[in-house]
Coordinates of C-alpha atoms in Angstrom, one line a residue:
X1 CA 32.4 -2.8 3.4
X2 CA 28.9 -3.2 5.0
X3 CA 27.9 -5.4 2.0
X4 CA 30.9 -7.8 2.4
X5 CA 28.7 -10.7 3.5
X6 CA 26.1 -10.1 0.8
X7 CA 26.3 -12.5 -2.2
X8 CA 27.4 -11.3 -5.6
X9 CA 23.9 -11.2 -7.1
X10 CA 22.7 -8.8 -4.5
X11 CA 25.9 -6.7 -4.8
X12 CA 25.2 -6.4 -8.5
X13 CA 21.7 -5.2 -7.8
X14 CA 22.9 -2.6 -5.3
X15 CA 25.4 -1.3 -7.8
X16 CA 22.8 -1.0 -10.5
X17 CA 20.5 0.9 -8.1
X18 CA 23.4 3.1 -6.9
X19 CA 23.2 2.0 -3.3
X20 CA 26.3 2.7 -1.4
X21 CA 27.8 1.3 1.9
X22 CA 26.5 4.4 3.7
X23 CA 23.7 6.4 2.1
X24 CA 22.3 9.9 2.9
X25 CA 18.6 9.3 3.5
X26 CA 17.3 12.8 2.8
X27 CA 16.9 14.0 -0.8
X28 CA 15.3 16.8 -2.7
X29 CA 15.8 15.2 -6.1
X30 CA 19.3 14.5 -7.2
X31 CA 20.7 16.2 -4.0
X32 CA 21.2 13.7 -1.1
X33 CA 22.2 14.9 2.3
X34 CA 21.5 13.9 6.0
X35 CA 22.9 14.7 9.4
X36 CA 21.0 12.3 11.6
X37 CA 21.6 8.9 13.2
X38 CA 22.4 5.8 11.1
X39 CA 19.9 3.0 10.3
X40 CA 21.4 -0.4 9.6
X41 CA 19.4 -2.4 7.1
X42 CA 19.7 -6.1 7.7
X43 CA 18.1 -8.7 5.4
X44 CA 15.6 -11.0 7.1
X45 CA 16.6 -13.6 4.6
X46 CA 20.1 -14.3 6.1
X47 CA 20.7 -11.5 8.6
X48 CA 23.4 -9.8 6.6
X49 CA 24.0 -6.1 6.9
X50 CA 23.1 -4.8 3.4
X51 CA 23.9 -1.1 3.8
X52 CA 23.4 1.9 6.1
X53 CA 21.3 5.1 5.8
X54 CA 21.6 8.4 7.6
X55 CA 18.3 9.6 8.9
X56 CA 16.6 13.0 8.5
X57 CA 16.9 15.7 11.2
X58 CA 14.5 18.7 11.7
X59 CA 16.9 21.0 9.9
X60 CA 17.2 18.5 7.0
X61 CA 13.4 18.3 6.9
X62 CA 13.1 22.1 6.6
X63 CA 15.4 22.1 3.7
X64 CA 13.3 19.5 2.0
X65 CA 10.1 21.5 2.6
X66 CA 11.6 24.6 1.2
X67 CA 12.7 22.8 -2.0
X68 CA 9.3 21.0 -2.3
X69 CA 7.4 24.3 -1.9
X70 CA 9.5 26.0 -4.5
X71 CA 9.2 23.1 -6.9
X72 CA 5.4 23.1 -6.7
X73 CA 5.2 26.6 -7.9
X74 CA 6.9 25.6 -11.2
X75 CA 5.6 22.0 -11.5
X76 CA 1.9 23.0 -11.2
X77 CA 2.3 25.3 -14.2
X78 CA 3.4 22.4 -16.5
X79 CA 0.6 21.0 -18.7
X80 CA -0.7 17.7 -17.3
X81 CA 0.3 15.7 -20.4
X82 CA 3.9 17.0 -20.0
X83 CA 3.8 15.8 -16.4
X84 CA 2.6 12.5 -17.7
X85 CA 5.5 12.3 -20.1
X86 CA 7.9 12.5 -17.1
X87 CA 6.0 9.7 -15.4
X88 CA 6.2 7.7 -18.6
X89 CA 10.0 8.0 -18.6
X90 CA 10.0 7.0 -14.9
X91 CA 8.0 3.9 -15.9
X92 CA 10.5 3.1 -18.7
X93 CA 13.4 3.4 -16.3
X94 CA 11.6 0.9 -13.9
X95 CA 11.3 -1.5 -16.8
X96 CA 15.1 -1.4 -17.3
X97 CA 15.8 -1.8 -13.6
X98 CA 13.0 -4.3 -12.8
X99 CA 15.3 -7.2 -11.9
X100 CA 17.7 -5.4 -9.6
X101 CA 14.9 -3.5 -7.9
X102 CA 12.8 -6.6 -7.5
X103 CA 15.8 -8.4 -6.0
X104 CA 16.4 -5.6 -3.5
X105 CA 12.7 -5.7 -2.5
X106 CA 12.9 -9.4 -2.0
X107 CA 16.2 -9.3 0.0
X108 CA 15.5 -6.3 2.2
X109 CA 11.8 -7.1 2.9
X110 CA 11.8 -10.9 2.7
X111 CA 9.1 -11.6 0.1
X112 CA 9.8 -14.0 -2.7
X113 CA 11.8 -12.8 -5.7
X114 CA 8.7 -13.4 -7.9
X115 CA 6.7 -11.2 -5.6
X116 CA 9.4 -8.6 -5.6
X117 CA 9.3 -8.5 -9.4
X118 CA 5.5 -8.4 -9.2
X119 CA 5.7 -5.3 -6.9
X120 CA 8.0 -3.5 -9.4
X121 CA 5.5 -4.5 -12.1
X122 CA 2.8 -2.7 -10.1
X123 CA 4.9 0.4 -10.2
X124 CA 5.2 0.1 -14.0
X125 CA 1.5 -0.5 -14.3
X126 CA 0.5 2.6 -12.2
X127 CA 2.9 4.7 -14.3
X128 CA 1.1 3.5 -17.4
X129 CA -2.3 4.3 -15.8
X130 CA -1.1 7.8 -14.7
X131 CA 0.2 8.6 -18.2
X132 CA -3.3 8.0 -19.6
X133 CA -4.8 9.9 -16.7
X134 CA -2.7 12.9 -17.5
X135 CA -5.0 13.6 -20.4
X136 CA -8.2 12.8 -18.5
X137 CA -8.4 15.0 -15.4
X138 CA -11.9 15.9 -16.3
X139 CA -14.3 18.3 -14.6
X140 CA -18.1 18.7 -15.2
X141 CA -20.1 21.3 -17.0
X142 CA -23.5 22.1 -15.4
X143 CA -26.5 24.2 -16.4
X144 CA -26.9 27.4 -14.4
X145 CA -30.3 28.5 -13.2
X146 CA -29.4 32.1 -14.2
X147 CA -29.7 33.0 -17.9
X148 CA -26.5 34.0 -19.6
X149 CA -24.3 32.0 -17.1
X150 CA -22.2 29.0 -17.5
X151 CA -21.1 26.7 -14.6
X152 CA -18.4 24.1 -14.6
X153 CA -15.9 22.5 -12.1
X154 CA -12.2 21.9 -12.5
X155 CA -9.5 20.2 -10.4
X156 CA -6.3 21.9 -9.3
X157 CA -3.1 20.5 -7.6
X158 CA -3.2 20.4 -3.9
X159 CA 0.5 21.2 -3.3
X160 CA 2.9 19.0 -1.2
X161 CA 1.7 15.4 -0.7
X162 CA 3.2 13.5 2.3
X163 CA 3.6 9.8 1.9
X164 CA 4.2 7.3 4.7
X165 CA 4.6 3.8 3.5
X166 CA 5.0 0.4 5.3
X167 CA 7.7 -2.3 5.0
X168 CA 5.5 -5.0 3.4
X169 CA 5.1 -3.1 0.0
X170 CA 8.3 -1.0 0.2
X171 CA 8.0 0.5 -3.3
X172 CA 4.6 -0.2 -4.9
X173 CA 2.5 1.8 -2.5
X174 CA 4.7 4.9 -2.9
X175 CA 4.3 4.6 -6.6
X176 CA 0.5 4.2 -6.3
X177 CA 0.5 7.6 -4.6
X178 CA 3.3 9.5 -6.3
X179 CA 2.6 8.6 -9.9
X180 CA -1.0 10.0 -9.6
X181 CA 0.1 12.9 -7.5
X182 CA 2.7 14.0 -10.0
X183 CA 0.4 14.0 -13.0
X184 CA -2.1 15.9 -10.9
X185 CA 0.6 18.6 -10.4
X186 CA 1.6 17.9 -6.8
X187 CA 5.1 17.3 -5.5
X188 CA 5.8 14.5 -3.0
X189 CA 7.7 14.0 0.2
X190 CA 8.1 10.3 1.1
X191 CA 9.0 8.6 4.4
X192 CA 9.6 4.9 3.7
X193 CA 9.5 2.4 6.5
X194 CA 12.7 2.4 8.6
X195 CA 12.7 -1.4 8.1
X196 CA 13.2 -1.0 4.4
X197 CA 15.1 2.3 3.8
X198 CA 17.2 1.1 0.9
X199 CA 14.2 0.5 -1.3
X200 CA 13.4 4.2 -0.8
X201 CA 16.9 5.2 -1.6
X202 CA 16.8 3.1 -4.8
X203 CA 13.5 4.6 -6.0
X204 CA 14.7 8.2 -5.3
X205 CA 17.9 7.5 -7.3
X206 CA 15.8 6.4 -10.3
X207 CA 13.4 9.3 -10.3
X208 CA 16.1 11.8 -9.6
X209 CA 17.8 10.9 -12.9
X210 CA 14.6 11.4 -14.8
X211 CA 13.9 14.8 -13.3
X212 CA 17.5 15.9 -13.9
X213 CA 17.4 14.8 -17.5
X214 CA 14.2 16.8 -18.1
X215 CA 15.7 19.9 -16.4
X216 CA 13.0 20.0 -13.8
X217 CA 13.5 21.6 -10.3
X218 CA 14.7 19.9 -7.2
X219 CA 11.9 19.1 -4.9
X220 CA 9.3 17.4 -7.1
X221 CA 10.3 14.1 -5.5
X222 CA 11.7 14.3 -2.0
X223 CA 12.8 11.6 0.5
X224 CA 13.1 11.6 4.2
X225 CA 14.1 8.7 6.5
X226 CA 13.7 7.8 10.2
X227 CA 11.3 6.5 12.7
X228 CA 7.8 7.7 13.7
X229 CA 9.3 11.0 14.9
X230 CA 10.3 11.9 11.3
X231 CA 6.8 11.0 10.2
X232 CA 5.3 13.3 12.8
X233 CA 7.1 16.3 11.2
X234 CA 4.8 15.7 8.2
X235 CA 1.6 14.9 10.0
X236 CA 1.8 18.1 12.0
X237 CA 2.9 20.3 9.1
X238 CA 0.3 22.7 7.8
X239 CA 2.3 23.1 4.6
X240 CA 1.3 19.5 3.7
X241 CA -2.4 19.5 2.7
X242 CA -2.6 15.7 2.2
X243 CA -0.9 12.9 4.1
X244 CA -1.2 9.4 2.7
X245 CA -0.3 6.8 5.3
X246 CA -0.2 3.0 5.1
X247 CA 0.3 0.9 8.2
X248 CA -1.4 -0.3 11.3
X249 CA -4.8 0.8 12.7
X250 CA -3.0 2.2 15.7
X251 CA -0.7 4.3 13.6
X252 CA -3.5 5.4 11.4
X253 CA -5.5 6.8 14.3
X254 CA -2.6 8.8 15.4
X255 CA -2.0 10.2 11.9
X256 CA -5.7 11.0 11.5
X257 CA -5.9 12.9 14.7
X258 CA -2.8 14.9 14.0
X259 CA -3.8 15.8 10.4
X260 CA -7.4 16.3 11.3
X261 CA -6.5 18.6 14.1
X262 CA -5.1 21.0 11.6
X263 CA -8.0 20.4 9.1
X264 CA -5.7 18.6 6.6
X265 CA -6.7 15.7 4.5
X266 CA -5.5 12.1 5.1
X267 CA -5.6 9.0 2.9
X268 CA -5.4 6.0 5.2
X269 CA -4.7 2.4 4.2
X270 CA -4.7 0.4 7.5
X271 CA -5.2 -3.1 8.8
X272 CA -7.1 -5.9 7.2
X273 CA -8.7 -9.0 8.8
X274 CA -9.7 -10.6 5.5
X275 CA -11.9 -13.6 5.1
X276 CA -12.9 -16.1 2.4
X277 CA -16.4 -17.6 2.6
X278 CA -16.6 -21.2 1.4
X279 CA -20.1 -22.3 0.6
X280 CA -21.4 -25.8 -0.2
X281 CA -21.3 -24.7 -3.9
X282 CA -17.6 -23.9 -3.9
X283 CA -15.0 -25.4 -6.2
X284 CA -12.7 -26.9 -3.6
X285 CA -9.6 -26.9 -5.8
X286 CA -9.9 -23.2 -6.5
X287 CA -10.7 -22.6 -2.9
X288 CA -7.5 -24.2 -1.7
X289 CA -5.3 -22.4 -4.2
X290 CA -6.8 -19.0 -3.3
X291 CA -6.7 -19.7 0.5
X292 CA -3.1 -21.0 0.6
X293 CA -1.7 -18.2 -1.5
X294 CA -3.7 -15.6 0.4
X295 CA -2.6 -16.9 3.8
X296 CA 1.1 -17.7 3.2
X297 CA 2.1 -15.3 0.4
X298 CA 4.6 -12.6 1.6
X299 CA 4.6 -14.8 4.8
X300 CA 1.2 -13.4 5.7
X301 CA 2.5 -9.9 5.7
X302 CA 0.1 -8.4 3.2
X303 CA -2.7 -6.1 4.3
X304 CA -4.9 -8.3 2.1
X305 CA -3.6 -11.6 3.4
X306 CA -6.3 -14.2 4.1
X307 CA -6.6 -14.5 7.9
X308 CA -10.0 -16.2 8.2
X309 CA -11.5 -19.1 6.2
X310 CA -15.3 -19.3 6.9
X311 CA -16.4 -22.7 5.8
X312 CA -19.9 -24.3 5.6
X313 CA -20.2 -27.3 7.9
X314 CA -21.2 -29.5 5.0
X315 CA -17.8 -29.1 3.3
X316 CA -15.8 -28.3 6.4
X317 CA -14.0 -31.6 6.8
X318 CA -13.2 -31.8 3.1
X319 CA -11.7 -28.3 3.1
X320 CA -9.8 -29.0 6.3
X321 CA -8.3 -32.2 4.8
X322 CA -7.3 -30.6 1.5
X323 CA -5.9 -27.5 3.3
X324 CA -3.8 -29.5 5.6
X325 CA -2.4 -31.6 2.7
X326 CA -1.5 -28.4 0.8
X327 CA 0.3 -26.9 3.8
X328 CA 2.5 -30.1 4.0
X329 CA 3.8 -29.3 0.6
X330 CA 5.0 -25.7 1.4
X331 CA 8.7 -25.0 1.0
X332 CA 10.1 -22.4 3.4
X333 CA 13.4 -20.7 2.8
X334 CA 15.5 -18.0 1.1
X335 CA 13.1 -15.8 -0.8
X336 CA 15.6 -15.4 -3.7
X337 CA 15.3 -19.2 -4.3
X338 CA 12.3 -19.3 -6.6
X339 CA 11.5 -22.9 -5.6
X340 CA 10.5 -21.7 -2.1
X341 CA 6.9 -20.6 -1.4
X342 CA 7.4 -18.8 1.9
X343 CA 10.2 -16.4 3.0
X344 CA 10.9 -14.9 6.4
X345 CA 9.0 -12.4 8.5
X346 CA 10.5 -8.9 8.5
X347 CA 12.2 -9.1 11.9
X348 CA 12.3 -10.9 15.3
X349 CA 9.6 -8.6 16.7
X350 CA 7.3 -10.0 14.0
X351 CA 8.3 -13.5 15.1
X352 CA 7.3 -12.7 18.7
X353 CA 3.9 -11.4 17.5
X354 CA 3.4 -14.6 15.6
X355 CA 4.3 -16.8 18.6
X356 CA 2.0 -14.8 20.8
X357 CA -0.9 -15.2 18.4
X358 CA -0.5 -19.0 18.3
X359 CA -0.3 -19.1 22.1
X360 CA -3.4 -17.0 22.4
X361 CA -5.6 -18.9 20.0
X362 CA -5.0 -22.1 21.9
X363 CA -5.5 -20.3 25.3
X364 CA -8.8 -18.9 24.1
X365 CA -10.1 -22.3 23.0
X366 CA -8.8 -23.0 19.6
X367 CA -7.1 -26.1 18.2
X368 CA -4.0 -26.2 16.0
X369 CA -4.5 -28.2 12.8
X370 CA -1.1 -27.3 11.5
X371 CA 1.3 -26.4 14.2
X372 CA 3.6 -23.4 13.8
X373 CA 7.1 -22.7 15.2
X374 CA 10.3 -20.9 14.5
X375 CA 12.6 -22.6 12.1
X376 CA 16.3 -23.1 13.1
X377 CA 19.4 -24.5 11.6
X378 CA 21.1 -24.1 8.2
X379 CA 19.4 -21.5 6.0
X380 CA 17.4 -20.1 8.9
X381 CA 20.2 -18.3 10.7
X382 CA 18.4 -14.9 10.7
X383 CA 15.8 -16.3 13.2
X384 CA 12.9 -14.8 11.1
X385 CA 11.6 -18.0 9.4
X386 CA 8.4 -19.5 10.8
X387 CA 6.0 -22.3 9.8
X388 CA 2.6 -21.3 8.4
X389 CA 0.0 -22.4 10.9
X390 CA -3.7 -23.2 10.8
X391 CA -6.0 -23.1 13.8
X392 CA -9.7 -24.0 14.2
X393 CA -11.2 -21.1 16.0
X394 CA -14.3 -18.9 16.6
X395 CA -14.7 -15.5 15.2
X396 CA -15.4 -14.1 18.7
X397 CA -11.9 -15.0 20.0
X398 CA -10.0 -11.8 20.8
X399 CA -6.9 -12.9 18.9
X400 CA -9.1 -13.6 15.8
X401 CA -10.5 -10.1 16.0
X402 CA -7.0 -8.6 15.6
X403 CA -4.7 -8.6 12.6
X404 CA -1.5 -10.6 13.1
X405 CA 1.0 -9.9 10.4
X406 CA 2.1 -13.5 10.0
X407 CA 1.1 -16.7 8.2
X408 CA -1.7 -17.8 10.6
X409 CA -5.0 -18.9 9.2
X410 CA -8.1 -19.3 11.3
X411 CA -10.6 -22.0 10.2
X412 CA -14.1 -21.0 11.2
X413 CA -17.3 -23.1 10.6
X414 CA -20.7 -21.8 9.8
X415 CA -24.1 -23.4 9.3
X416 CA -27.3 -22.4 7.5
X417 CA -27.5 -19.8 4.8
X418 CA -24.8 -17.7 3.3
X419 CA -26.2 -14.7 5.3
X420 CA -24.7 -16.3 8.4
X421 CA -21.3 -16.5 6.9
X422 CA -21.5 -12.9 5.8
X423 CA -22.4 -11.8 9.3
X424 CA -19.2 -13.6 10.6
X425 CA -17.1 -12.1 7.8
X426 CA -18.4 -8.6 8.7
X427 CA -18.0 -9.2 12.4
X428 CA -14.5 -7.5 12.8
X429 CA -13.5 -3.9 13.0
X430 CA -11.4 -4.1 9.8
X431 CA -13.0 -3.8 6.3
X432 CA -10.4 -4.2 3.6
X433 CA -10.7 -7.3 1.5
X434 CA -13.1 -10.2 1.3
X435 CA -14.0 -13.1 -1.0
X436 CA -16.6 -15.8 -1.5
X437 CA -16.1 -19.2 -3.2
X438 CA -19.3 -20.3 -4.8
X439 CA -20.8 -21.4 -8.2
X440 CA -24.3 -20.2 -7.0
X441 CA -25.2 -16.9 -8.6
X442 CA -27.6 -16.0 -5.8
X443 CA -25.0 -16.5 -3.2
X444 CA -22.5 -14.4 -5.1
X445 CA -24.9 -11.6 -5.7
X446 CA -26.0 -11.6 -2.1
X447 CA -22.4 -11.3 -1.0
X448 CA -21.9 -8.3 -3.3
X449 CA -25.2 -6.5 -2.4
X450 CA -25.5 -3.6 0.0
X451 CA -26.4 -6.1 2.8
X452 CA -23.4 -8.3 1.9
X453 CA -19.7 -7.7 2.4
X454 CA -18.8 -4.4 4.2
X455 CA -15.3 -4.3 2.8
X456 CA -13.8 -2.0 0.2
X457 CA -12.9 -5.1 -1.9
X458 CA -15.3 -8.0 -2.4
X459 CA -14.3 -10.8 -4.8
X460 CA -16.0 -13.9 -6.2
X461 CA -14.1 -17.0 -6.9
X462 CA -10.7 -15.4 -6.3
X463 CA -8.8 -14.8 -3.1
X464 CA -8.5 -11.8 -0.9
X465 CA -4.9 -10.8 -1.8
X466 CA -3.7 -9.1 -5.0
X467 CA -5.4 -6.2 -6.7
X468 CA -5.4 -4.8 -10.2
X469 CA -4.2 -1.2 -10.9
X470 CA -7.4 -0.2 -12.7
X471 CA -9.6 -0.5 -9.6
X472 CA -9.6 1.8 -6.5
X473 CA -7.8 0.0 -3.6
X474 CA -8.8 0.5 0.0
X475 CA -11.1 -0.4 2.8
X476 CA -13.8 0.7 5.2
X477 CA -14.3 0.9 8.9
X478 CA -11.0 0.9 10.8
X479 CA -9.1 0.2 7.6
X480 CA -9.4 3.9 7.1
X481 CA -11.7 4.6 4.1
X482 CA -8.8 5.6 1.8
X483 CA -8.7 4.7 -1.9
X484 CA -5.5 4.5 -4.0
X485 CA -4.5 3.5 -7.5
X486 CA -7.2 3.3 -10.1
X487 CA -10.8 4.4 -10.9
X488 CA -11.2 8.0 -9.7
X489 CA -8.7 7.7 -6.8
X490 CA -6.8 10.6 -8.4
X491 CA -9.3 13.1 -7.1
X492 CA -8.0 13.1 -3.5
X493 CA -4.7 14.5 -4.8
X494 CA -6.5 17.6 -6.2
X495 CA -8.8 20.3 -4.9
X496 CA -12.2 20.8 -6.6
X497 CA -13.2 24.3 -7.8
X498 CA -16.7 25.3 -9.0
X499 CA -16.6 28.2 -11.6
X500 CA -19.5 30.4 -12.8
X501 CA -19.1 32.7 -15.7
X502 CA -21.6 35.5 -16.5
X503 CA -21.4 36.5 -20.1
X504 CA -24.3 39.0 -20.0
X505 CA -24.4 42.7 -19.1
X506 CA -26.7 42.0 -16.1
X507 CA -26.1 40.5 -12.7
X508 CA -29.0 38.3 -11.7
X509 CA -28.7 36.6 -8.3
X510 CA -29.3 33.0 -7.5
X511 CA -32.6 31.8 -6.2
X512 CA -34.3 34.8 -7.8
X513 CA -33.1 37.2 -5.0
X514 CA -33.6 40.9 -5.8
X515 CA -31.0 43.4 -4.7
X516 CA -31.4 46.7 -6.6
X517 CA -29.3 49.8 -6.0

């Protein structure tokens, strides 16, 4: 079996999630089929082959779209609270399978087991949010300028929502989108990352059972698998009014052009180059905890990972000393071992990007405070484990301007007022997450003002990584401008319609126009 080298704990998780040795990667609900090439899913934790997945062909895709289109006709007619009940049942099933799914996330992606469990908890939380939302899809009532008329607006389902997710959050981002889209009356077609295909298979197995138990049509939840060519089938497809894509800025620009070229809608969650500003009034202990977790959590492979630490010169040496001491205590190893802080990068290509970034920051004038390197020997056989690194740098360095998906933290000094630090923080093309560490109310408010952080997320006295379900998640500038999860992010999954009702026997025209026959 392909899973022969995988330990018994993982084997039990795969069994609970109904992952087979060879899995069809195309699904229209409970029906799984595929006729494409095979993807091998290896764990970055130990290099083991976990299982295999057959990819989606063009003919497979057409079958998916036919089923999804037919399901939408029926699903949109269901009352929103009923749709919410289905999502509630899905959330309950996730509670029951939290441990095995969290373990699969950890093993296939490489994040710590605790982070894997946390990601599944995000899925549960967004289901809870969506259930409540299913009774709150409100429109507005407005006063008409014409007597005897009533105006209001309402929201209707869009149709088929395409979801392209990244490897770093292989299940949560799909749930952010699909839980909201389902209660809004949409059906979903999901292409997970080809680097974490088994997480997609597991999630589809879970929702398929819920849909079948509720006697709902095939096609409400669909799965496709493969590389970017499979994703292109969705981005160019006029039958998909909205494509939600998470990934790199380069990928997002391609998606935006393809979807925009057919006048479709896109929801983009792209790169981050997130900074924490540390002022003279910062609590240093809180700062170090936030910075270290933000920089090394998920091995620096979060879109919200802390990449830049912008520190006032008066506390620079103190922060540098504390940060270096904290890094010396980090434990790197198997992500399923809860005593470890840092797991592996996703694959050896990511390791090469990490090595390149370290070389470049030195070549461009930076200085390594904590040297990196690839770990070798017992426990590191996969070749994907690296040491978290810290480099003193300038914001203007080309490599600092780019997002490197790895645990590299750039330490950047600033002088003068907090405005100078904000200018450095904003001086990149990305605009996802940001934070300031200060006990000065004026500094905090200046950071949050219109002239402050230009990011979609701005935090005070917490780090850049991690987000609560209740708030809208997303960023500005080349991060794409999309918003997912809480607040009123649900509106992008629906179309707005303005209605006017005339309950008189006359037909007055707007703006007082006369047109008598």
